[in-house]
Amino acid sequence: MIGGLFIYNHKGEVLISRVYRDDIGRNAVDAFRVNVIHARQQVRSPVTNIARTSFFHVKRSNIWLAAVTKQNVNAAMVFEFLYKMCDVMTAYFGKISEENIKNNFVLIYELLDEILDFGYPQNSETGALKTFITQTGIKSQSKEEQSQITSQVTGQIGWRREGIKYRRNELFLDVLESVNLLMSPQGQVLSAHVSGRVVMKSYLSGMPECKFGMNDKIVIDKQGKGGASEEAAAGKSGGGGGKQSIAIDDCTFHQCVRLSKFDAERSISFIPPDGECELMRYRTTKDIILPFRVIPLVREVGRTKLEVKVVIKSNFKPSLLAQKIEVRIPTPLNTSGVQVICMKGKAKYKASENAIVWKIKRMAGMKESQISAEIELLPTNDKKKWARPPISMNFEVPFAPSGLKVRYLKVFEPKLNYSDHDVIKWVRYIGRSGIYETRC
Amino acid sequence: MTDSKYFTTTKKGEIFELKAELNSDKKEKKKEAVKKVIASMTVGKDVSALFPDVVNCMQTDNLELKKLVYLYLMNYAKSQPDMAIMAVNTFVKDCEDPNPLIRALAVRTMGCIRVDKITEYLCEPLRKCLKDEDPYVRKTAAVCVAKLHDINAQLVEDQGFLDTLKDLISDSNPMVVANAVAALSEIAESHPNSNLLDLNPQSINKLLTALNECTEWGQIFILDCLANYTPRDDRESQSICERVTPRLSHANSAVVLSAVKVLMKFMEMLPKDLDYYGTLLKKLAPPLVTLLSAEPELQYVALRNINLIVQKRPEILKHEMKVFFVKYNDPIYVKLEKLDIMIRLASQANIAQVLAELKEYATEVDVDFVRKAVRAIGRCAIKVEQSAERCVSTLLDLIQTKVNYVVQEAIVVIKDIFRKYPNKYESVIATLCENLDSLDEPEARAAMIWIVGEYAERIDNADELLESFLEGFHDESTQVQLQLLTAIVKLFLKKPTETQELVQQVLSLATQDSDNPDLRDRGYIYWRLLSTDPVAAKEVVLAEKPLISEETDLIEPTLLEELICHIGTLASVYHKPPSAFVEGSRGVMHKRLPARTGSGEGTECPDVGNAAGGSAPEAAPSIIPSQGDLLGDLLNLDLAPPTTTGPTPSTSGMQMGGMDLLGGGLESLVGTLGGDIGGSPAMGAGFGAAPAVMPASLNAPVGGGLGDLFDLGGGVGMPMGAYIPPKTVWLPAMKAKGLEISGTFARRAGVIQMELVLTNKAMSVMTDFAIQFNRNSFGLAPAGPLQVLTPLGPNQTIEVSLPLSTVGPVMKMDPLNNLQVAVKNNIDVFYFSCQYPISMLFVEDGKMERQVFLATWKDIPNDNESQFQIQDCHLNSEAASNKLQGSNIFTIAKRTVEGQDMLYMSIKLSNGIWVLAELKVQAGNPNYTVIELPASEIAAQINASEFKQQTDLNINCSEETVN
């Protein structure tokens, strides 16, 4: 298991050092600093073995988190734990920075003591932790409260406490998708996938039993004709084509979802944690609506000049508006000057980023816009050709590019007297660009 | 409230100040002081001096302060064991606290204080806590057992904690179960043979139930533990798989990977024709792909594991090539791993896409990545035959970019493509040759040299190209030197007329001027091969090479099986068994995949057995050993990827027996062995049995030295060669002001030759060489002047052959064959003596008429007769006779008496003396008896000894040939 955990600043100074096992000596702290943080070359692997000691590290802004072990530990678990550690710290004191860590070092030690015992990760749900590890010191608790805490931390439903009450039962569902694309210069889709998340914010009283339904192809096909009317009702929102159901390649769920039930019936049932949680992640690759198409044209005019023309086309319902559109056109390192003309939005050459950045605030569906640029180059002796990084794009659209639709989210709370109809529900779809690249 | 200020105090006298603050009455001040102490501890300052003061703060109701003090204790208790006892009371008291959080904190901290004395006090509280009513305390106590075991294993066993821990597996609380499983698994790991985790269907069932309820981390512990279980039959295996599969949808990647591990392992036991088997395979792919959208570090872990899974069960991900395409912003470690998997998944179906991608990657910035991409193109060509042509043209395109490392890498892989598809793509050689100058890496240079040597006949200026490499021979790396040596020998065998000089040059560079034993040995082997038997040399050096196999660098199957059992762990990241990086007993246990066992119904279904048997070869593609076989390595394959084939017939039977027949030019190795070399049959025997290849004889009248290497045609087919002793040093450089002379004698076409090697080891040039002999037994004298025409520069060596006549003045010497020589040069006159083999004096017309022989035999007085045995000679009489004839010992008659062959032989010396001999050869008896009758009164003794030596040598030489 994990033998120790260190947090360093960018200079390699130790901010937090917690050793769980005897086999990890003090020199391990230095070994990592010398061999990884101060290494001359770029880090070649997130796992480093130095003198039979293995170091796992992740970096958050300029803070290094390193877990150390001498055993054959579960590597995936160690990284998951490090991410979780970051989440917990963020939940407690915001951004992970040197200052914040120094300001909260006592708290961090306390957390480390709780969530990692002898190197075994323990309950690390912030919701549960916050009930008994607080920045302001422990409030005096009654005996009841104490046993409630412990049963919650160790219990089956470790993510929710009992006795929650709201005057208004309300829940918000966000379907957040990032659409990823790699396209060849000729417009051929080399790879495309959507990775989506369903984020749920719930303010519900008691221990509500929830059931979530979406237009999953497997479920719809199973229901067959019987479910046809329901589908018609569900198919009204969204910007893409009138797809009735989507094929989900794979999905993963928050630990509150009963996985065996999903495996058997493909139904998603759970008791949600109070407040925000990421209910589900999913991935689709079939029939993705690509909101934008980028058509690049790069022409080298002699050795010192480059002509670039990029056309973008929006590909969704004209009534919808895409926002925060940004096209990033890379320029060679020896660029000396750039002239840009664009039809819409603003374009600027940013020398420090080696790119022309073209920004458009809003753009409706089924429209087209264009930018052309002349790039002056300094003559170089460098034999090597410019590698031409791909043109990348950022945007946000108000629909789910995968075609996913929420069909229902039913809430049952048998003990309290509110019904599914009393719950106010909000659903929102946001499609963002992931890595959306077109080679040129 | 900012705590960062605690980090800033660095002034002197700090400890003293802290001490005062710790003993303050005010709670707040105490807390502040403890925080400062912890901050100092974190940055590595030694604050152990404050131990008693900090421990004093322990008795407090303030939980935060308590935790801080505990933290301090954990760090320093070990350095102050006596003081640590002071804390025990508080711990014991805290273990009784009504607040479960405090009870748990106390037992947790106590376990972390690694002081033997404290552990004794720990036992009682721990026992209570293990049975505590609160699950939070129990789950903490479970881990504490593992801590205690780490400090004092014996104590844990004696106190019966292990049994209590086992009971906790049936606890009602899932987290207690998970921690108990984790603790037991770790303890079991350090006791490989104990039956601690007694996994049986009942306990497995409990674990599977807890799996659905506990935290993500608990699920990982349980799944990792399940993976160690071996189900009894395929039905149990299937039912476990069914209950584990839902975990594949968990958001935590580690849960997913551990579930994959269990499934991969238990799948081994399922019959392949089972529907469920196929379903399971299909279910595995999507979660593995999903792992690739995790954070980069996890992607890396996932990719390393996928690499293993793809090798074990390629069918799972064969349709998922696209997800492994590299993204521009991927960290380099993710990129490199993706590339590896792309190559493994490449097939005819997706090769076009893969190639297009690889070509794209080859233009990226990161040098390592680009190189690997180029190499990957080569691998695709070898793996997917249909794509080879496209790969080659892609590589050519890349060479046109002239980017130095791309070109070099491309040449290395093209060499492999040639090895896989001989006589198909050689048209590109011209393009490759254009880039000769830009190659600066050994591997690329070696590859290019290999190509030039291999296709020397198609490259007009091959000799010029190789010569250009030869200029800086000594500065090259060994790899290049070896390759150059081989390539030039190949070239010589293909174009012998134009390249004599070149091959001489490289052979002498390799054998004389190099300190590298590999290089020298290879040089000698070629040299001997060429001088002994050019036909054999051709067969060996230009042998058809085995094709290289399509699958390179697969993990060896037993290791792969072990690594599959370690999916998700560090072992799977390193691709090494745990024993390679874990100290102590923990890593020693080797895990193995379960064997497929049929259940009761297994016999009804005939395919079950077949599937078990059939899967083995399928799962084990031919694996290439990481080191090429020795022989292949000797024979110019050194830069090629190691091959799968065994020794090739043409190369394994090296005709080392011919060694003794060597002409001049090999002074040092043979010279050191001296005359003994021939006398020891073991020398030849060591090289093993071999198909017969008759060595070429070197009977043709050529000059000494290397000259005889080049007259290859004439000797072929002639059965014999006269024996020539190896060269010995006659005059060491120390005794002759830097001139070293070594040499031997030979009889070539009836002319006695004295073969000399003159080496100038002095700093100045030597000229004006002359030679003279003292009077000797057989009247030997130089037949002409010593032919050293050019001055001999420092460190230069020259080989001279001096013909001798036997008409000089005669004086009996002792021993008879002693010869005293004087050599003069511009520096001085030097004297030395040497002994020549009598066989040199055996003349060609020594065959006596049968009648004369009979008469003479009878006439010789018995006193002259001498008799001796030749040991361990495995020739039959025929061969022996042939062999001896090569040295002018002629068989006159042969008769067979009682299974013994009797050979009658005659020899004539240059001074007209006859020697008659009888050779008894008994079939099956390796020993020969020789009875010898010198026909003249002159010195019978010389003949006795000399004959023995000569026959011995000759017979030994030829022994290899016949056997």
PDB file of C-alpha atoms in Angstrom, chain A residues 1 14-18 21-22 26 42-49 52 54 56-58 69-77 79-81 83-84 102-103 105-106 109-110 113-114 117-118 120-125 132-133 135 138 141 146 150 153-156 189-190 193 249-253 255 259-260 262-263 283 384 387 389-390 435 437 439, chain B residues 2-4 6-7 35 38-39 42 44 63 67-68 71 74 78 99-100 105 108 114 134-136 139 143 146-147 173 175 179 182 186 213 215-217 220-221 224 246-247 249-254 257-258 286-287 289-290 295 297-298 300-301 322 327-328 332-333 357 360 363-364 366 368 403 405 566 568-571 574 578 580-583 586:
ATOM      1  CA  MET A   1       0.000   0.000   0.000  1.00  0.00           C
ATOM      2  CA  VAL A  14       8.287  19.988   0.905  1.00  0.00           C
ATOM      3  CA  LEU A  15       5.015  21.466   2.039  1.00  0.00           C
ATOM      4  CA  ILE A  16       3.418  18.328   3.417  1.00  0.00           C
ATOM      5  CA  SER A  17       5.097  15.086   4.263  1.00  0.00           C
ATOM      6  CA  ARG A  18       3.245  12.178   5.778  1.00  0.00           C
ATOM      7  CA  ARG A  21       5.229   3.005   6.511  1.00  0.00           C
ATOM      8  CA  ASP A  22       8.621   2.301   7.967  1.00  0.00           C
ATOM      9  CA  ARG A  26      13.408  10.544   4.883  1.00  0.00           C
ATOM     10  CA  GLN A  42      10.716  16.610 -19.289  1.00  0.00           C
ATOM     11  CA  VAL A  43       8.949  14.009 -17.175  1.00  0.00           C
ATOM     12  CA  ARG A  44       8.721  10.810 -19.166  1.00  0.00           C
ATOM     13  CA  SER A  45       6.379   8.873 -16.946  1.00  0.00           C
ATOM     14  CA  PRO A  46       4.040   9.555 -14.042  1.00  0.00           C
ATOM     15  CA  VAL A  47       5.493   6.521 -12.292  1.00  0.00           C
ATOM     16  CA  THR A  48       9.164   6.620 -11.414  1.00  0.00           C
ATOM     17  CA  ASN A  49      11.223   3.923  -9.796  1.00  0.00           C
ATOM     18  CA  ARG A  52      13.420   0.172  -5.692  1.00  0.00           C
ATOM     19  CA  SER A  54       8.169   3.771  -6.680  1.00  0.00           C
ATOM     20  CA  PHE A  56       3.491   8.230  -8.344  1.00  0.00           C
ATOM     21  CA  HIS A  57       2.978  11.864  -9.054  1.00  0.00           C
ATOM     22  CA  VAL A  58       0.357  14.243 -10.331  1.00  0.00           C
ATOM     23  CA  THR A  69       5.658   2.937  -2.021  1.00  0.00           C
ATOM     24  CA  LYS A  70       7.990  -0.002  -1.932  1.00  0.00           C
ATOM     25  CA  GLN A  71       5.323  -2.592  -2.612  1.00  0.00           C
ATOM     26  CA  ASN A  72       3.484  -3.805  -5.648  1.00  0.00           C
ATOM     27  CA  VAL A  73       0.496  -1.572  -5.054  1.00  0.00           C
ATOM     28  CA  ASN A  74      -2.539  -1.059  -7.207  1.00  0.00           C
ATOM     29  CA  ALA A  75      -1.252   1.750  -9.394  1.00  0.00           C
ATOM     30  CA  ALA A  76      -4.652   2.782 -10.680  1.00  0.00           C
ATOM     31  CA  MET A  77      -5.860   3.072  -7.120  1.00  0.00           C
ATOM     32  CA  PHE A  79      -3.680   7.730  -8.956  1.00  0.00           C
ATOM     33  CA  GLU A  80      -7.391   7.682  -8.258  1.00  0.00           C
ATOM     34  CA  PHE A  81      -6.547   8.429  -4.674  1.00  0.00           C
ATOM     35  CA  TYR A  83      -7.055  12.845  -7.737  1.00  0.00           C
ATOM     36  CA  LYS A  84      -9.488  12.322  -4.918  1.00  0.00           C
ATOM     37  CA  LYS A 102       0.617  26.366   3.708  1.00  0.00           C
ATOM     38  CA  ASN A 103      -2.438  28.077   5.122  1.00  0.00           C
ATOM     39  CA  PHE A 105      -1.410  22.417   6.495  1.00  0.00           C
ATOM     40  CA  VAL A 106      -2.918  21.368   9.796  1.00  0.00           C
ATOM     41  CA  TYR A 109      -2.584  16.512   7.943  1.00  0.00           C
ATOM     42  CA  GLU A 110      -5.863  15.881   9.624  1.00  0.00           C
ATOM     43  CA  ASP A 113      -4.851  10.932   8.772  1.00  0.00           C
ATOM     44  CA  GLU A 114      -8.474  10.250   8.099  1.00  0.00           C
ATOM     45  CA  ASP A 117      -4.854   4.788   7.153  1.00  0.00           C
ATOM     46  CA  PHE A 118      -1.592   2.830   6.994  1.00  0.00           C
ATOM     47  CA  TYR A 120      -5.183   2.214   2.744  1.00  0.00           C
ATOM     48  CA  PRO A 121      -7.564   4.782   1.295  1.00  0.00           C
ATOM     49  CA  GLN A 122     -10.634   5.189   3.498  1.00  0.00           C
ATOM     50  CA  ASN A 123     -13.852   7.056   2.928  1.00  0.00           C
ATOM     51  CA  SER A 124     -12.989  10.180   1.007  1.00  0.00           C
ATOM     52  CA  GLU A 125     -16.394  11.622   0.202  1.00  0.00           C
ATOM     53  CA  PHE A 132     -16.410  15.699  11.398  1.00  0.00           C
ATOM     54  CA  ILE A 133     -13.302  17.308   9.976  1.00  0.00           C
ATOM     55  CA  GLN A 135     -11.447  23.939   9.571  1.00  0.00           C
ATOM     56  CA  ILE A 138     -14.773  20.065  16.026  1.00  0.00           C
ATOM     57  CA  GLN A 141     -21.373  16.797  19.275  1.00  0.00           C
ATOM     58  CA  GLN A 146     -21.402  11.079  16.795  1.00  0.00           C
ATOM     59  CA  THR A 150     -19.606   7.081  12.181  1.00  0.00           C
ATOM     60  CA  VAL A 153     -18.766   7.277   7.182  1.00  0.00           C
ATOM     61  CA  THR A 154     -18.736   3.500   7.242  1.00  0.00           C
ATOM     62  CA  GLY A 155     -22.241   2.750   6.120  1.00  0.00           C
ATOM     63  CA  GLN A 156     -23.918   1.627   2.963  1.00  0.00           C
ATOM     64  CA  VAL A 189     -13.321  12.136 -39.749  1.00  0.00           C
ATOM     65  CA  LEU A 190     -10.350  10.280 -38.297  1.00  0.00           C
ATOM     66  CA  HIS A 193     -16.344  10.785 -29.793  1.00  0.00           C
ATOM     67  CA  ASP A 249     -20.613   2.812 -25.932  1.00  0.00           C
ATOM     68  CA  ASP A 250     -19.953   2.742 -22.266  1.00  0.00           C
ATOM     69  CA  CYS A 251     -20.979   4.475 -19.097  1.00  0.00           C
ATOM     70  CA  THR A 252     -19.807   4.691 -15.527  1.00  0.00           C
ATOM     71  CA  PHE A 253     -21.757   5.789 -12.494  1.00  0.00           C
ATOM     72  CA  GLN A 255     -21.070   5.097  -6.391  1.00  0.00           C
ATOM     73  CA  LEU A 259     -24.585  -1.157 -10.522  1.00  0.00           C
ATOM     74  CA  SER A 260     -25.995  -4.649 -10.326  1.00  0.00           C
ATOM     75  CA  PHE A 262     -28.063  -1.451 -14.102  1.00  0.00           C
ATOM     76  CA  ASP A 263     -26.264  -4.550 -15.251  1.00  0.00           C
ATOM     77  CA  ARG A 283     -19.102   7.898 -24.087  1.00  0.00           C
ATOM     78  CA  LYS A 384      13.381  20.494 -40.808  1.00  0.00           C
ATOM     79  CA  ALA A 387       5.360  20.224 -38.273  1.00  0.00           C
ATOM     80  CA  PRO A 389       0.109  21.381 -35.681  1.00  0.00           C
ATOM     81  CA  PRO A 390      -3.625  20.947 -36.152  1.00  0.00           C
ATOM     82  CA  ILE A 435     -10.196  18.307 -28.351  1.00  0.00           C
ATOM     83  CA  GLU A 437      -8.943  19.456 -34.178  1.00  0.00           C
ATOM     84  CA  ARG A 439      -5.227  18.821 -39.427  1.00  0.00           C
TER      85      ARG A 439
ATOM     86  CA  THR B   2      -3.587  31.569   7.951  1.00  0.00           C
ATOM     87  CA  ASP B   3      -1.205  28.887   8.989  1.00  0.00           C
ATOM     88  CA  SER B   4       1.513  29.801   6.532  1.00  0.00           C
ATOM     89  CA  TYR B   6       4.361  28.927  10.890  1.00  0.00           C
ATOM     90  CA  PHE B   7       6.625  28.153   7.994  1.00  0.00           C
ATOM     91  CA  LYS B  35       1.436  24.025  14.894  1.00  0.00           C
ATOM     92  CA  ILE B  38       4.612  20.492  13.063  1.00  0.00           C
ATOM     93  CA  ALA B  39       5.537  23.045  10.433  1.00  0.00           C
ATOM     94  CA  THR B  42       7.443  19.116   7.774  1.00  0.00           C
ATOM     95  CA  GLY B  44      12.724  18.693   7.800  1.00  0.00           C
ATOM     96  CA  LEU B  63      -9.534  17.234  19.412  1.00  0.00           C
ATOM     97  CA  LYS B  67      -4.495  15.254  16.576  1.00  0.00           C
ATOM     98  CA  LEU B  68      -1.525  17.563  16.196  1.00  0.00           C
ATOM     99  CA  LEU B  71       1.034  13.566  14.490  1.00  0.00           C
ATOM    100  CA  MET B  74       4.087   9.308  15.143  1.00  0.00           C
ATOM    101  CA  LYS B  78      10.839   5.994  17.432  1.00  0.00           C
ATOM    102  CA  ASN B  99     -16.822   9.314  21.495  1.00  0.00           C
ATOM    103  CA  PRO B 100     -16.164   6.658  18.813  1.00  0.00           C
ATOM    104  CA  LEU B 105      -8.156   8.015  16.669  1.00  0.00           C
ATOM    105  CA  ARG B 108      -5.142   4.345  14.870  1.00  0.00           C
ATOM    106  CA  ARG B 114       6.437   1.881  16.047  1.00  0.00           C
ATOM    107  CA  ASP B 134     -19.196   1.184  16.457  1.00  0.00           C
ATOM    108  CA  PRO B 135     -18.231   0.141  12.906  1.00  0.00           C
ATOM    109  CA  TYR B 136     -15.917   3.152  12.561  1.00  0.00           C
ATOM    110  CA  LYS B 139     -12.740  -0.680  10.632  1.00  0.00           C
ATOM    111  CA  VAL B 143      -6.139  -1.849   9.811  1.00  0.00           C
ATOM    112  CA  ALA B 146      -1.911  -4.999   9.899  1.00  0.00           C
ATOM    113  CA  LYS B 147       0.167  -2.240  11.476  1.00  0.00           C
ATOM    114  CA  ASN B 173     -20.624  -3.370   7.938  1.00  0.00           C
ATOM    115  CA  MET B 175     -16.308  -1.064   5.228  1.00  0.00           C
ATOM    116  CA  ASN B 179     -10.525  -3.187   5.626  1.00  0.00           C
ATOM    117  CA  ALA B 182      -7.119  -5.497   2.884  1.00  0.00           C
ATOM    118  CA  GLU B 186      -1.263  -7.828   3.102  1.00  0.00           C
ATOM    119  CA  GLU B 213     -22.154  -2.000  -0.687  1.00  0.00           C
ATOM    120  CA  THR B 215     -16.826   2.412  -0.832  1.00  0.00           C
ATOM    121  CA  GLU B 216     -14.873   2.528  -4.050  1.00  0.00           C
ATOM    122  CA  TRP B 217     -11.645   1.786  -2.191  1.00  0.00           C
ATOM    123  CA  ILE B 220     -10.744  -2.384  -4.933  1.00  0.00           C
ATOM    124  CA  PHE B 221      -9.501  -4.305  -1.887  1.00  0.00           C
ATOM    125  CA  ASP B 224      -7.871  -7.586  -5.648  1.00  0.00           C
ATOM    126  CA  PRO B 246     -21.317  -4.648 -13.046  1.00  0.00           C
ATOM    127  CA  ARG B 247     -18.148  -3.102 -11.539  1.00  0.00           C
ATOM    128  CA  SER B 249     -19.365   0.640 -14.974  1.00  0.00           C
ATOM    129  CA  HIS B 250     -17.834   2.161 -11.876  1.00  0.00           C
ATOM    130  CA  ALA B 251     -16.561   5.715 -12.110  1.00  0.00           C
ATOM    131  CA  ASN B 252     -13.336   4.784 -10.339  1.00  0.00           C
ATOM    132  CA  SER B 253     -10.805   3.473 -12.876  1.00  0.00           C
ATOM    133  CA  ALA B 254      -9.062   1.370 -10.288  1.00  0.00           C
ATOM    134  CA  LEU B 257      -9.147  -2.334 -13.736  1.00  0.00           C
ATOM    135  CA  SER B 258      -9.359  -4.631 -10.752  1.00  0.00           C
ATOM    136  CA  PRO B 286     -15.992  -0.526 -23.713  1.00  0.00           C
ATOM    137  CA  PRO B 287     -14.720   0.007 -20.157  1.00  0.00           C
ATOM    138  CA  VAL B 289     -11.746   2.309 -23.946  1.00  0.00           C
ATOM    139  CA  THR B 290     -13.426   4.544 -21.397  1.00  0.00           C
ATOM    140  CA  GLU B 295      -6.685  11.851 -16.554  1.00  0.00           C
ATOM    141  CA  GLU B 297      -1.668   9.500 -15.433  1.00  0.00           C
ATOM    142  CA  LEU B 298      -4.469   6.994 -15.279  1.00  0.00           C
ATOM    143  CA  TYR B 300      -0.859   5.732 -18.768  1.00  0.00           C
ATOM    144  CA  VAL B 301      -1.602   3.006 -16.246  1.00  0.00           C
ATOM    145  CA  LYS B 322      -9.095   4.510 -33.540  1.00  0.00           C
ATOM    146  CA  LYS B 327      -3.822  13.361 -29.751  1.00  0.00           C
ATOM    147  CA  TYR B 328      -1.643  16.348 -30.272  1.00  0.00           C
ATOM    148  CA  ILE B 332       4.578  12.080 -24.245  1.00  0.00           C
ATOM    149  CA  TYR B 333       4.256   9.008 -22.065  1.00  0.00           C
ATOM    150  CA  GLU B 357      -1.514   8.226 -38.729  1.00  0.00           C
ATOM    151  CA  GLU B 360       1.523  12.162 -39.466  1.00  0.00           C
ATOM    152  CA  THR B 363       6.459  14.926 -38.539  1.00  0.00           C
ATOM    153  CA  GLU B 364       5.919  15.804 -34.901  1.00  0.00           C
ATOM    154  CA  ASP B 366       9.321  15.068 -29.924  1.00  0.00           C
ATOM    155  CA  ASP B 368      11.639   9.932 -29.279  1.00  0.00           C
ATOM    156  CA  VAL B 403      15.483  15.220 -41.096  1.00  0.00           C
ATOM    157  CA  TYR B 405      17.054  11.226 -37.089  1.00  0.00           C
ATOM    158  CA  HIS B 566      -1.237  -8.279 -11.550  1.00  0.00           C
ATOM    159  CA  GLY B 568      -3.759  -2.582 -12.262  1.00  0.00           C
ATOM    160  CA  THR B 569      -0.706  -2.872 -10.051  1.00  0.00           C
ATOM    161  CA  LEU B 570       2.796  -1.526 -10.403  1.00  0.00           C
ATOM    162  CA  ALA B 571       3.963  -4.810 -11.870  1.00  0.00           C
ATOM    163  CA  TYR B 574       6.607  -1.801 -15.182  1.00  0.00           C
ATOM    164  CA  PRO B 578       6.911  -7.916  -8.452  1.00  0.00           C
ATOM    165  CA  ALA B 580      11.993  -7.524  -9.676  1.00  0.00           C
ATOM    166  CA  PHE B 581      11.236  -4.377  -7.717  1.00  0.00           C
ATOM    167  CA  VAL B 582       9.851  -5.383  -4.327  1.00  0.00           C
ATOM    168  CA  GLU B 583      12.206  -6.176  -1.515  1.00  0.00           C
ATOM    169  CA  ARG B 586       6.384  -9.842  -0.396  1.00  0.00           C
TER     170      ARG B 586
END
